[in-house]
Coordinates of C-alpha atoms in Angstrom, one line a residue:
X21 CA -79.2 -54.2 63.6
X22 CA -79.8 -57.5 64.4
X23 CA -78.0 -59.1 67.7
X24 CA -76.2 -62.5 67.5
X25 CA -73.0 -64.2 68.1
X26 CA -72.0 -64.7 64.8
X27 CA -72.6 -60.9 63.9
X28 CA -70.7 -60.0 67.0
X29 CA -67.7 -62.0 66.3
X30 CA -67.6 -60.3 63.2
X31 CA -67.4 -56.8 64.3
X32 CA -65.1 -58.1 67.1
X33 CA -62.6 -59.5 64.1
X34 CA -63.1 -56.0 62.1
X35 CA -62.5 -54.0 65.2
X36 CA -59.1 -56.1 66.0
X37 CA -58.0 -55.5 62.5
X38 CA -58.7 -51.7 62.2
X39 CA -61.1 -52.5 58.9
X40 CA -64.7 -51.5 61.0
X41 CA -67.1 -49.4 59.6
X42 CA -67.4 -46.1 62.0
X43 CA -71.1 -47.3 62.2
X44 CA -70.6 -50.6 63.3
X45 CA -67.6 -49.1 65.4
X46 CA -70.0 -47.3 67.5
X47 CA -72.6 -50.1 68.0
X48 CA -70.0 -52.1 69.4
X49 CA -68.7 -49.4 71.7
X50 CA -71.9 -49.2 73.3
X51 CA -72.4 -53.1 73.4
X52 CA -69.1 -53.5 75.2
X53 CA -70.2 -51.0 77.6
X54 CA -73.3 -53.0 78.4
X55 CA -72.4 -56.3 78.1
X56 CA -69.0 -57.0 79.9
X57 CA -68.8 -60.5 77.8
X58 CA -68.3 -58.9 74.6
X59 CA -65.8 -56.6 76.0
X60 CA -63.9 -59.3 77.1
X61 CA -63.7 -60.9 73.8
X62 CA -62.4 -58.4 71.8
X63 CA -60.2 -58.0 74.2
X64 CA -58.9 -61.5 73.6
X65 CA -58.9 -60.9 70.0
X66 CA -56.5 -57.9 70.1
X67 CA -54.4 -59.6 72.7
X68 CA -54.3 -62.9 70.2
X69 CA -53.5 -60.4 67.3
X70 CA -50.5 -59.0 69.4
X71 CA -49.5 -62.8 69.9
X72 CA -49.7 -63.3 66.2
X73 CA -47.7 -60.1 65.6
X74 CA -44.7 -60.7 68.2
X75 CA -44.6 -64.2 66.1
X76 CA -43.8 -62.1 62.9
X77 CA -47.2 -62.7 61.6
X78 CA -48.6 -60.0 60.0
X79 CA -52.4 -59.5 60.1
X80 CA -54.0 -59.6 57.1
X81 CA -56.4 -57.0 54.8
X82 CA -59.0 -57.4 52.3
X83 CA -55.7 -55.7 49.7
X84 CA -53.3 -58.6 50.8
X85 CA -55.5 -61.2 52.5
X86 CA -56.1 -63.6 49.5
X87 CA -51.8 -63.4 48.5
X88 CA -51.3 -64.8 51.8
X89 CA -54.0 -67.8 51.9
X90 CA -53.3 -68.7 48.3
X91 CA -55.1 -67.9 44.8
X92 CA -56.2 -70.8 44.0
X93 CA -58.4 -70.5 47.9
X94 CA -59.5 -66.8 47.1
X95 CA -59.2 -65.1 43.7
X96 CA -58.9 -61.4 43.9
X97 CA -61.6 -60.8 41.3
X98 CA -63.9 -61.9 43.9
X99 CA -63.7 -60.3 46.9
X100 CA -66.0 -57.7 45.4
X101 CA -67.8 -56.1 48.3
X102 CA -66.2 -55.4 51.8
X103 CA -68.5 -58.2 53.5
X104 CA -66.6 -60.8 51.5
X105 CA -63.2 -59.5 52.1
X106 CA -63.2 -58.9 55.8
X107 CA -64.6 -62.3 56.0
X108 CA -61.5 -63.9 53.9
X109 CA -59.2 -61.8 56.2
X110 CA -60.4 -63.2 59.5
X111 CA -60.8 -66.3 58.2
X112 CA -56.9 -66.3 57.0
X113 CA -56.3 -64.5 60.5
X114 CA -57.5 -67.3 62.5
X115 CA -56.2 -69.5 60.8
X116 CA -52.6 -68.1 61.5
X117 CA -53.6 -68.1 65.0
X118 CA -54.8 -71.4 64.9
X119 CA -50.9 -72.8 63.8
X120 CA -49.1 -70.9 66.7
X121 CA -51.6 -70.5 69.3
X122 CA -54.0 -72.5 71.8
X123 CA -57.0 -70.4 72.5
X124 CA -58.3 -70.7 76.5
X125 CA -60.9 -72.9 76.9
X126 CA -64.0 -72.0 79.4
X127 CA -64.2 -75.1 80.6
X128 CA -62.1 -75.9 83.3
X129 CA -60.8 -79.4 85.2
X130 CA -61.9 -81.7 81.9
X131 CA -59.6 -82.4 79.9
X132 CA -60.3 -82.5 75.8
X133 CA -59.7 -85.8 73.6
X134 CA -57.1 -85.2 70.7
X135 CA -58.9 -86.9 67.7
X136 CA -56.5 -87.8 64.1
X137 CA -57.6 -89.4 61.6
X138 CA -58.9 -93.0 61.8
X139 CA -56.6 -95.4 61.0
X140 CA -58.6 -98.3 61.6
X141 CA -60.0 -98.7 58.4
X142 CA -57.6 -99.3 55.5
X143 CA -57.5 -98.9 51.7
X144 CA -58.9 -101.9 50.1
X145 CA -59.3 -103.1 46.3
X146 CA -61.7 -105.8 46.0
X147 CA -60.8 -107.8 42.2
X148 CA -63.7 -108.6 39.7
X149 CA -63.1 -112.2 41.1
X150 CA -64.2 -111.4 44.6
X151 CA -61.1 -111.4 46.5
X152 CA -59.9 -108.5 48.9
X153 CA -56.7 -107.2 48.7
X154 CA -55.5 -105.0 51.7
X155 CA -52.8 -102.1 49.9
X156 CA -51.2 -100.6 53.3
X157 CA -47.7 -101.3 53.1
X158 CA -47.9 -103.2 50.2
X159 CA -45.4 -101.7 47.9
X160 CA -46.3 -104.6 44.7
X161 CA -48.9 -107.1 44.2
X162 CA -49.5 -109.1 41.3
X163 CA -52.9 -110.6 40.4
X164 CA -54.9 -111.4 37.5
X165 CA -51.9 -110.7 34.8
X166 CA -51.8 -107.4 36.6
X167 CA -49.1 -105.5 38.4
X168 CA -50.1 -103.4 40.9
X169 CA -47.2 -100.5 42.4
X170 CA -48.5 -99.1 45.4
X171 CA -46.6 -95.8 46.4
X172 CA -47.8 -95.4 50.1
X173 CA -45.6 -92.7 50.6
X174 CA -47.2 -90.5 48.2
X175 CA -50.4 -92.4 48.1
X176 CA -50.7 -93.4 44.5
X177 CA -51.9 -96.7 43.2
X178 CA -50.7 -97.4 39.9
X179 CA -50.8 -100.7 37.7
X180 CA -49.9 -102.4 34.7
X181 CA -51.2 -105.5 32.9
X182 CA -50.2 -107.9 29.9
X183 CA -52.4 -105.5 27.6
X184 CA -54.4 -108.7 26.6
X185 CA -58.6 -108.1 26.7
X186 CA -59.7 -111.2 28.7
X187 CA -63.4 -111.2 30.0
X188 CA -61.5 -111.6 33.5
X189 CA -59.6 -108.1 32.9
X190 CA -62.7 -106.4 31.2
X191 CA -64.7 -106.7 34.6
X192 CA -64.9 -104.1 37.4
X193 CA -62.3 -103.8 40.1
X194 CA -63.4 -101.7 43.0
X195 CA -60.9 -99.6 45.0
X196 CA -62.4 -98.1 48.5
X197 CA -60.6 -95.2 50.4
X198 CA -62.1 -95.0 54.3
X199 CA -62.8 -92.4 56.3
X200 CA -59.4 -90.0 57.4
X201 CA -57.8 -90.8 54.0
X202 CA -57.6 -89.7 50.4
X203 CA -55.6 -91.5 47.1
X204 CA -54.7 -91.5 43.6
X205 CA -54.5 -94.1 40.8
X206 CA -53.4 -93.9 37.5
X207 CA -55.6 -95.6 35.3
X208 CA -54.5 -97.8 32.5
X209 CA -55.0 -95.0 30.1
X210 CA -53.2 -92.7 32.4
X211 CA -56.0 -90.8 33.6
X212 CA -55.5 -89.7 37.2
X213 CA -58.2 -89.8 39.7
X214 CA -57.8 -88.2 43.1
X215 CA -60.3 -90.1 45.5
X216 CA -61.6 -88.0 49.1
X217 CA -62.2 -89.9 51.9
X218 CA -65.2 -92.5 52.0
X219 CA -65.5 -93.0 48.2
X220 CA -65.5 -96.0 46.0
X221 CA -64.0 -95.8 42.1
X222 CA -64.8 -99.3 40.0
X223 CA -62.7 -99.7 37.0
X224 CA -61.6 -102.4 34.8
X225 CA -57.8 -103.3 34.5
X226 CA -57.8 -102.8 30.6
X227 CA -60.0 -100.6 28.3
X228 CA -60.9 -102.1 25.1
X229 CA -63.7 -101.3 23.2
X230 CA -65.1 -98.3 22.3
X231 CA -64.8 -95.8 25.2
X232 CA -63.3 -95.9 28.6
X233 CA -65.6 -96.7 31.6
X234 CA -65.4 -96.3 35.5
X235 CA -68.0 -95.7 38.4
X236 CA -67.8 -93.2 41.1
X237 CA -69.3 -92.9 44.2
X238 CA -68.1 -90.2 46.9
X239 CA -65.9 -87.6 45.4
X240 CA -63.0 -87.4 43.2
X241 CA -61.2 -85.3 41.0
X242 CA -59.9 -86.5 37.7
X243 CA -57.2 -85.5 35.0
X244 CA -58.5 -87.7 32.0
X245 CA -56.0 -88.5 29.3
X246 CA -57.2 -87.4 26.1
X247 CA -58.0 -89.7 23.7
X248 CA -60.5 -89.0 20.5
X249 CA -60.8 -92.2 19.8
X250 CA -62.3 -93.6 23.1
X251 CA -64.9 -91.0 25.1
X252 CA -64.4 -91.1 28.5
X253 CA -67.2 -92.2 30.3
X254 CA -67.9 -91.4 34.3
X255 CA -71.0 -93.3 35.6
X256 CA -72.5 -91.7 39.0
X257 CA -75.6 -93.0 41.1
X258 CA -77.9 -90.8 39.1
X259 CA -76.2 -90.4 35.9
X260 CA -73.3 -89.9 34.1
X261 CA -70.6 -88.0 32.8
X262 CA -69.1 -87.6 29.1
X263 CA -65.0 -86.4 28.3
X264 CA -62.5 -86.4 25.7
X265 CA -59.8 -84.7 28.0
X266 CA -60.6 -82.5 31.0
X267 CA -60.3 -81.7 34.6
X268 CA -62.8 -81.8 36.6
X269 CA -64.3 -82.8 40.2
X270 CA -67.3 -85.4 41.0
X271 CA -69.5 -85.2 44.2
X272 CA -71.9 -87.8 44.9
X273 CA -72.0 -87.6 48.7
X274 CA -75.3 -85.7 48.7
X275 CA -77.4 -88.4 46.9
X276 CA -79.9 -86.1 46.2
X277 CA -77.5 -83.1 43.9
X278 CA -74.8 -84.6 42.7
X279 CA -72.1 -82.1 41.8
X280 CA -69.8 -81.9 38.4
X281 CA -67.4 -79.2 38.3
X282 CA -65.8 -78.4 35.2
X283 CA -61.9 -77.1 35.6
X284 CA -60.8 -77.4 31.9
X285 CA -62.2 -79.0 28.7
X286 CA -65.5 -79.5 28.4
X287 CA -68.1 -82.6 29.3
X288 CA -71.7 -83.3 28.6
X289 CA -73.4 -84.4 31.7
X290 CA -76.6 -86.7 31.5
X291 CA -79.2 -87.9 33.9
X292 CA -82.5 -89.3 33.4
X293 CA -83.9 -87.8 30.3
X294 CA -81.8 -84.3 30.6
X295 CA -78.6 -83.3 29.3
X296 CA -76.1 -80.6 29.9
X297 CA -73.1 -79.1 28.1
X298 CA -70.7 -77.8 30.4
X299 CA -67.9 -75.6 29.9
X300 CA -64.6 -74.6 32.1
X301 CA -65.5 -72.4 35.4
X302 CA -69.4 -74.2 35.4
X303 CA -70.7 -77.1 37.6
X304 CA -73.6 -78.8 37.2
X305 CA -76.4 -80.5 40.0
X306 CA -77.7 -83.6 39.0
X307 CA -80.9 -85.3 40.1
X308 CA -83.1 -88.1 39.3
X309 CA -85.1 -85.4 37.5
X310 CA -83.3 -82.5 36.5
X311 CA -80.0 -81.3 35.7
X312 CA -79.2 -77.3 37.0
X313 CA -76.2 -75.4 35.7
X314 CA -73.9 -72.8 38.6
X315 CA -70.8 -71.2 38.8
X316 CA -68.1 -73.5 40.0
X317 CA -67.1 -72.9 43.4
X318 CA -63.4 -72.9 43.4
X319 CA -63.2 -73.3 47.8
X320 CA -64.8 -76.8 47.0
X321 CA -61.7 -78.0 45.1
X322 CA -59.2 -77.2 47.9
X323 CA -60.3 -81.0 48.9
X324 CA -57.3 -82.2 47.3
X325 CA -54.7 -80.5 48.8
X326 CA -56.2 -81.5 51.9
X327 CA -58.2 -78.3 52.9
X328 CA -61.5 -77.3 53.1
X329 CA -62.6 -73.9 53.0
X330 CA -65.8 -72.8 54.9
X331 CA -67.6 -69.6 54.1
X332 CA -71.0 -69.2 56.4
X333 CA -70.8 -72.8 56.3
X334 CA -73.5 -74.7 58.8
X335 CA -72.3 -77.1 61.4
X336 CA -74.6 -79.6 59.8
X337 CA -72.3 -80.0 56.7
X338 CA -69.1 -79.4 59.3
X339 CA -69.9 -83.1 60.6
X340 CA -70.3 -84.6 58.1
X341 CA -66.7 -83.4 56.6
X342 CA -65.5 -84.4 59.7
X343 CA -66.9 -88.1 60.0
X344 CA -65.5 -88.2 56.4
X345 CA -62.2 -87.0 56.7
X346 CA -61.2 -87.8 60.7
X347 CA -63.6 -91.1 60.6
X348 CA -65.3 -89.9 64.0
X349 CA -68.9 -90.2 64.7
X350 CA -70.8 -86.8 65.4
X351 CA -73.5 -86.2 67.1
X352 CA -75.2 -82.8 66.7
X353 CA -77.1 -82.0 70.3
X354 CA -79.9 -80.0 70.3
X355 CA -82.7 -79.5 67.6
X356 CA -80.7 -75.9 66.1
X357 CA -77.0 -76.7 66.8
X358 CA -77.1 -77.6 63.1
X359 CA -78.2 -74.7 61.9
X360 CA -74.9 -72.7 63.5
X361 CA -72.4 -71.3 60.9
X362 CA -68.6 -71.1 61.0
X363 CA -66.1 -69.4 58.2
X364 CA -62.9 -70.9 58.4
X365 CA -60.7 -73.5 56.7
X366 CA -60.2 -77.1 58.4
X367 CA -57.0 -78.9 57.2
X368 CA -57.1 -82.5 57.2
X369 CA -53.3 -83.0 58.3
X370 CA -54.2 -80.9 61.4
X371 CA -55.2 -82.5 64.6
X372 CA -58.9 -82.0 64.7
X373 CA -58.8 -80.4 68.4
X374 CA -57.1 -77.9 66.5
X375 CA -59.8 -77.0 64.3
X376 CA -62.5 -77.7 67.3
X377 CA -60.5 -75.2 69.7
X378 CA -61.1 -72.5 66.5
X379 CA -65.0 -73.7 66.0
X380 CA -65.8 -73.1 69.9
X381 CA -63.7 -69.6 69.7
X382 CA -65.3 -67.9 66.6
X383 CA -69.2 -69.1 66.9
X384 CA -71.5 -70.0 70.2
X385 CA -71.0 -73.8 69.4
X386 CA -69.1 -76.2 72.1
X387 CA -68.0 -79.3 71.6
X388 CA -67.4 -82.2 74.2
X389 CA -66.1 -86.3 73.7
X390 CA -67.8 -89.3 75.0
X391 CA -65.4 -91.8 74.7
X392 CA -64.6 -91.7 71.0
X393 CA -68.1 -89.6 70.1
X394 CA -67.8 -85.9 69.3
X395 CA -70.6 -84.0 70.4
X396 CA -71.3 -80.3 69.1
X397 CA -73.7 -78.6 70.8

């Protein structure tokens, strides 16, 4: 039976919760009487379970675990084996903890950095003329024969126009979300796109012609209004994406497999000299050469409601998740920190010491600040 901290910590969370196998139950007898460490650790874990408890949280079970995260995170039908279900439960358990609860930290007389969100950066919309316009706090602008209503409140960008096809209103408008931020506009069809954080959507202020045209680069999830008459027509960095009316989610940040999952409707997805057909509950990888069909992962749409579920995730794609939604630089110390895995959900509304606090607890990472810099090590 192989010996790490991640397997460990796993046991540890089955023991606490009264799900362990008697095998495993008796391996980790014996390593708590060799190995003090360990001991003390699940320890801690009952003694944060009776915390949990005494706050009227109940702990939860493989049975009722996904009805207390949410179905739309984890579906019944899949926790199929017991791996997969003790893993949802003690990922919704520590989450639970996380809310009510400050776990001890090992280090001693240094004092850790609360890091929000970045709100340096702000949404921007450059026009198709050039010109910048700067939408915090800016409730309506108009420009170009355009009205634009921006709902900060709820983070919607919505506009309006004269209806007239000019060459001027035919060109691209680019709207930018930074880092630590997400939005939605309503285009002029009234399709809604959600943007994440660090992505760019280019769209013109009236559709005329024969289809309906916008760019994406980042990630975003859109509700496309039908219309037979004019395909809707997503262009991405290595190829593009065909609708009449769907839902589905776009992810470009990994330039080299660009993602397409398909929530309802159906889409053809192109790039290069490949096509695909998708159909609801399928996603699609795109490349400059090929085009690869999976099932869609229903975790990687919990984006929009601001969460961000992480099953055996590696730290490498942690850090990057959070430079994109906190807008803090990472640094990864160490040749194999990367390599490191964490399950767990992050939630973007959440301080990030919160979610740092749960990384150290669960794994053998650390974490430290210089200055503004998060280390991971």
């Amino acid at each position: 039976m192989p010996l790490n901290n991640d397997h460990i910590g796993q046991l540890i969370m089955e023991k606490a919760m009264q799900m362990i196998s008697p095998e495993d139950d008796l391996f980790l007898q014996q390593l708590m009487e060799k190995n003090e460490a360990v001991r003390q650790q699940y320890e801690q874990a009952c003694d944060k379970m009776q915390q949990a408890t005494n706050k009227g949280i109940q702990p939860p079970t493989p049975e009722t675990g996904w009805q207390q995260l949410d179905a739309k995170l984890i579906r019944r039908k899949r926790l199929k084996n017991r791996s997969y279900a003790i893993g949802a439960a003690a990922a919704i358990l520590l989450v639970l903890l996380a809310g009510t609860l400050y776990f001890s930290s090992t280090q001693t007389g240094k004092q850790n950095t609360a890091i929000t969100a970045n709100k340096k950066e702000q949404l921007r919309l450059k026009l198709a003329d050039g010109r910048i316009i700067t939408l915090t706090d800016r409730p309506e602008i108009s420009v170009n024969g355009m009205i634009l209503t921006n709902d900060s409140s709820n983070h919607i960008l919505r506009y309006r126009s004269s209806g007239k096809s000019t060459p001027e209103n035919n060109k691209l408008n680019t709207l930018s979300v930074p880092a630590g931020q997400n939005y939605k506009i309503e285009l002029a069809d009234g399709t809604m796109v959600t943007l994440n954080a660090l992505t760019q959507l280019s769209f013109p202020s009236v559709f005329s012609g024969n289809t309906r045209e916008i760019s994406i680069n980042g990630e975003a999830y859109l509700k496309v209004a039908h219309n037979a008459d004019k395909p809707f027509i997503v262009h991405l960095p290595v190829g593009k994406v065909q609708v009449l009316g769907t839902q589905f989610n776009i992810n470009t940040y990994n330039s080299a497999a660009q993602k397409v999952s398909l929530v309802e409707g159906s889409l053809k997805c192109s790039a290069s000299n490949h096509s695909l057909i998708l159909v609801p509950g399928k996603a699609a990888l795109l490349s400059e050469n090929a085009i690869t069909e999976q099932i869609l992962n229903e975790d990687e749409l919990t984006w929009i409601k601001g969460e961000y579920m992480m099953n055996n995730s590696q730290i490498s794609e942690i850090a990057l998740l959070i430079t994109r939604w906190y807008g803090v630089q990472v640094i990864l110390d160490g040749p194999t920190t990367g390599n490191k895995r964490f399950s767990g959900i992050i939630y973007k509304n959440n301080p990030l010491e919160d979610f740092l606090t749960m990384l150290k607890s669960t794994t053998d990472a650390d974490y430290y600040f210089q200055g503004s810099v998060l280390h991971i090590k």
